[in-house]
PDB file of C-alpha atoms in Angstrom:
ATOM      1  CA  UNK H   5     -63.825 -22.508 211.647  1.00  0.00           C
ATOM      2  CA  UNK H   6     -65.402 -23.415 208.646  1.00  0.00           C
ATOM      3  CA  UNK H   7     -65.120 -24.253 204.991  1.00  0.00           C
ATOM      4  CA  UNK H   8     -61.153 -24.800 204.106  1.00  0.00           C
ATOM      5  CA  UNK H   9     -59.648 -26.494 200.788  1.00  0.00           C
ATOM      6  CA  UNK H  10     -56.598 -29.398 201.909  1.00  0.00           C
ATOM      7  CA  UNK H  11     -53.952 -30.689 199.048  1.00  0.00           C
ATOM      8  CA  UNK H  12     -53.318 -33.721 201.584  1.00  0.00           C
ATOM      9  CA  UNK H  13     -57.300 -34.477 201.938  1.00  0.00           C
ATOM     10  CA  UNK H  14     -59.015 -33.536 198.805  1.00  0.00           C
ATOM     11  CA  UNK H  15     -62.649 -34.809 199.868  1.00  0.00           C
ATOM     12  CA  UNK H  16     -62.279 -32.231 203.422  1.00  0.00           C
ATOM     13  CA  UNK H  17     -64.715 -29.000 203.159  1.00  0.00           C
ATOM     14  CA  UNK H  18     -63.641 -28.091 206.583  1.00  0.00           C
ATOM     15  CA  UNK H  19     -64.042 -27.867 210.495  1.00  0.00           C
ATOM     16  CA  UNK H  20     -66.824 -27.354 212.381  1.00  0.00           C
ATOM     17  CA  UNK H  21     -68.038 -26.818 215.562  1.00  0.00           C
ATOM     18  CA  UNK H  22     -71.475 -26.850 217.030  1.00  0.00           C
ATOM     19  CA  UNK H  23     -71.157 -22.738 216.335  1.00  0.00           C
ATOM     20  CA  UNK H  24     -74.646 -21.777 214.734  1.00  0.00           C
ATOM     21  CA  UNK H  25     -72.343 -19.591 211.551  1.00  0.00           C
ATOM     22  CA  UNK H  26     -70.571 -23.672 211.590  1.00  0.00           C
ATOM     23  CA  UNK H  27     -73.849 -25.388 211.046  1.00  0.00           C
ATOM     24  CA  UNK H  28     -75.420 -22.980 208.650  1.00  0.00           C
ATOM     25  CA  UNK H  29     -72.348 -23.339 206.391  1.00  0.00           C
ATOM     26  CA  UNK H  30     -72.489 -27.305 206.831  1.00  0.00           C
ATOM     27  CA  UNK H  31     -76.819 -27.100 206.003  1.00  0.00           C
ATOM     28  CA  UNK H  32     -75.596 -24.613 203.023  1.00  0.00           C
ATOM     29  CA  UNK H  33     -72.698 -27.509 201.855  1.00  0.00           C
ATOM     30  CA  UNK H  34     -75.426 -30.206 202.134  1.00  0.00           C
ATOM     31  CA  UNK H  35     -77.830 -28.397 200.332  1.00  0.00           C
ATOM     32  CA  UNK H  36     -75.300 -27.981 197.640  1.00  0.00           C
ATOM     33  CA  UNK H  37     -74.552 -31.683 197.239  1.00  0.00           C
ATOM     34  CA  UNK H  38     -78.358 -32.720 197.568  1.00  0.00           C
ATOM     35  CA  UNK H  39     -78.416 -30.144 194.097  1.00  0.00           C
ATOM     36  CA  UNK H  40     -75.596 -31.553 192.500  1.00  0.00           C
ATOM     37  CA  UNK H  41     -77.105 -35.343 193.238  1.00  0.00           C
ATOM     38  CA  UNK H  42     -80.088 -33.922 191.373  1.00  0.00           C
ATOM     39  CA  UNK H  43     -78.528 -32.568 188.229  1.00  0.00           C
ATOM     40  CA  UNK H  44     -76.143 -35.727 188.363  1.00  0.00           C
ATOM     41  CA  UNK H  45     -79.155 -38.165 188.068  1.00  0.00           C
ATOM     42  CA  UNK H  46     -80.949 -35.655 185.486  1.00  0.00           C
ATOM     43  CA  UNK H  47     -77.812 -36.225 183.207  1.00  0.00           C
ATOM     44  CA  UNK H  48     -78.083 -39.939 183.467  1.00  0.00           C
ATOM     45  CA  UNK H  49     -74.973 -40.067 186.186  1.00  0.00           C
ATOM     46  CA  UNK H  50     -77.141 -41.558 188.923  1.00  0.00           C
ATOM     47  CA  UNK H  51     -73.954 -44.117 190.013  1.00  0.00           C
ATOM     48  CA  UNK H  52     -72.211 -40.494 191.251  1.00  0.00           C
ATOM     49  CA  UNK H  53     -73.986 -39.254 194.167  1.00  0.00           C
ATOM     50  CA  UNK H  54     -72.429 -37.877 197.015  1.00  0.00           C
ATOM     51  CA  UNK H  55     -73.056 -37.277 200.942  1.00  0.00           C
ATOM     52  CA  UNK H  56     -71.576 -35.004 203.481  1.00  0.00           C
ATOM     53  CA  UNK H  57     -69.808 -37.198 206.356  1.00  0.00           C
ATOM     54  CA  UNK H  58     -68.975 -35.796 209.793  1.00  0.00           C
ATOM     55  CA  UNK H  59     -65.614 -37.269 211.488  1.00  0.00           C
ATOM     56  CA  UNK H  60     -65.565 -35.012 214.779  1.00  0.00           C
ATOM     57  CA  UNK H  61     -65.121 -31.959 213.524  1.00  0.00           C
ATOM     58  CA  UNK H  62     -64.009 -32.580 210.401  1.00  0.00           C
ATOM     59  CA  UNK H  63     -66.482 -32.690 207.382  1.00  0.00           C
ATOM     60  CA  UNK H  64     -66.199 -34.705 204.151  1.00  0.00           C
ATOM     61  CA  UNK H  65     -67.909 -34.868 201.026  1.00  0.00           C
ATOM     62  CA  UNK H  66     -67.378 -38.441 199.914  1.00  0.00           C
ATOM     63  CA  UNK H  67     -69.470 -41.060 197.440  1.00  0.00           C
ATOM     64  CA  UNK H  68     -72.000 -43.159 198.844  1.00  0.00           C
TER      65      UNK H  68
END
């Protein structure tokens, strides 16, 4: 399914399934927040980093 924005669940990026277009979009969404993690401890923010978390098929992006 993929990448979807939620009023009721603000940390979901989406559904997935075990489709190969699914998990390149999840490796593109972790690669993103591996970035951001980067630039966040660059600008002295190192107490915000995130991680992608898998709940079935759901997928969150949530602080460690």
């Amino acid at each position: 399914m993929g990448i979807q924005v939620s009023d009721k669940e603000p940390q979901l990026i989406g559904n997935f399934s075990k489709e190969p277009e699914d998990i390149k979009q999840l490796q593109n969404v972790m690669n993103m927040i591996s970035s951001l993690n980067k630039d966040l401890i660059d600008s002295g923010f190192e107490q915000y980093q995130y991680q992608l978390i898998r709940k079935g098929k759901k997928a969150y992006v949530e602080l460690k």
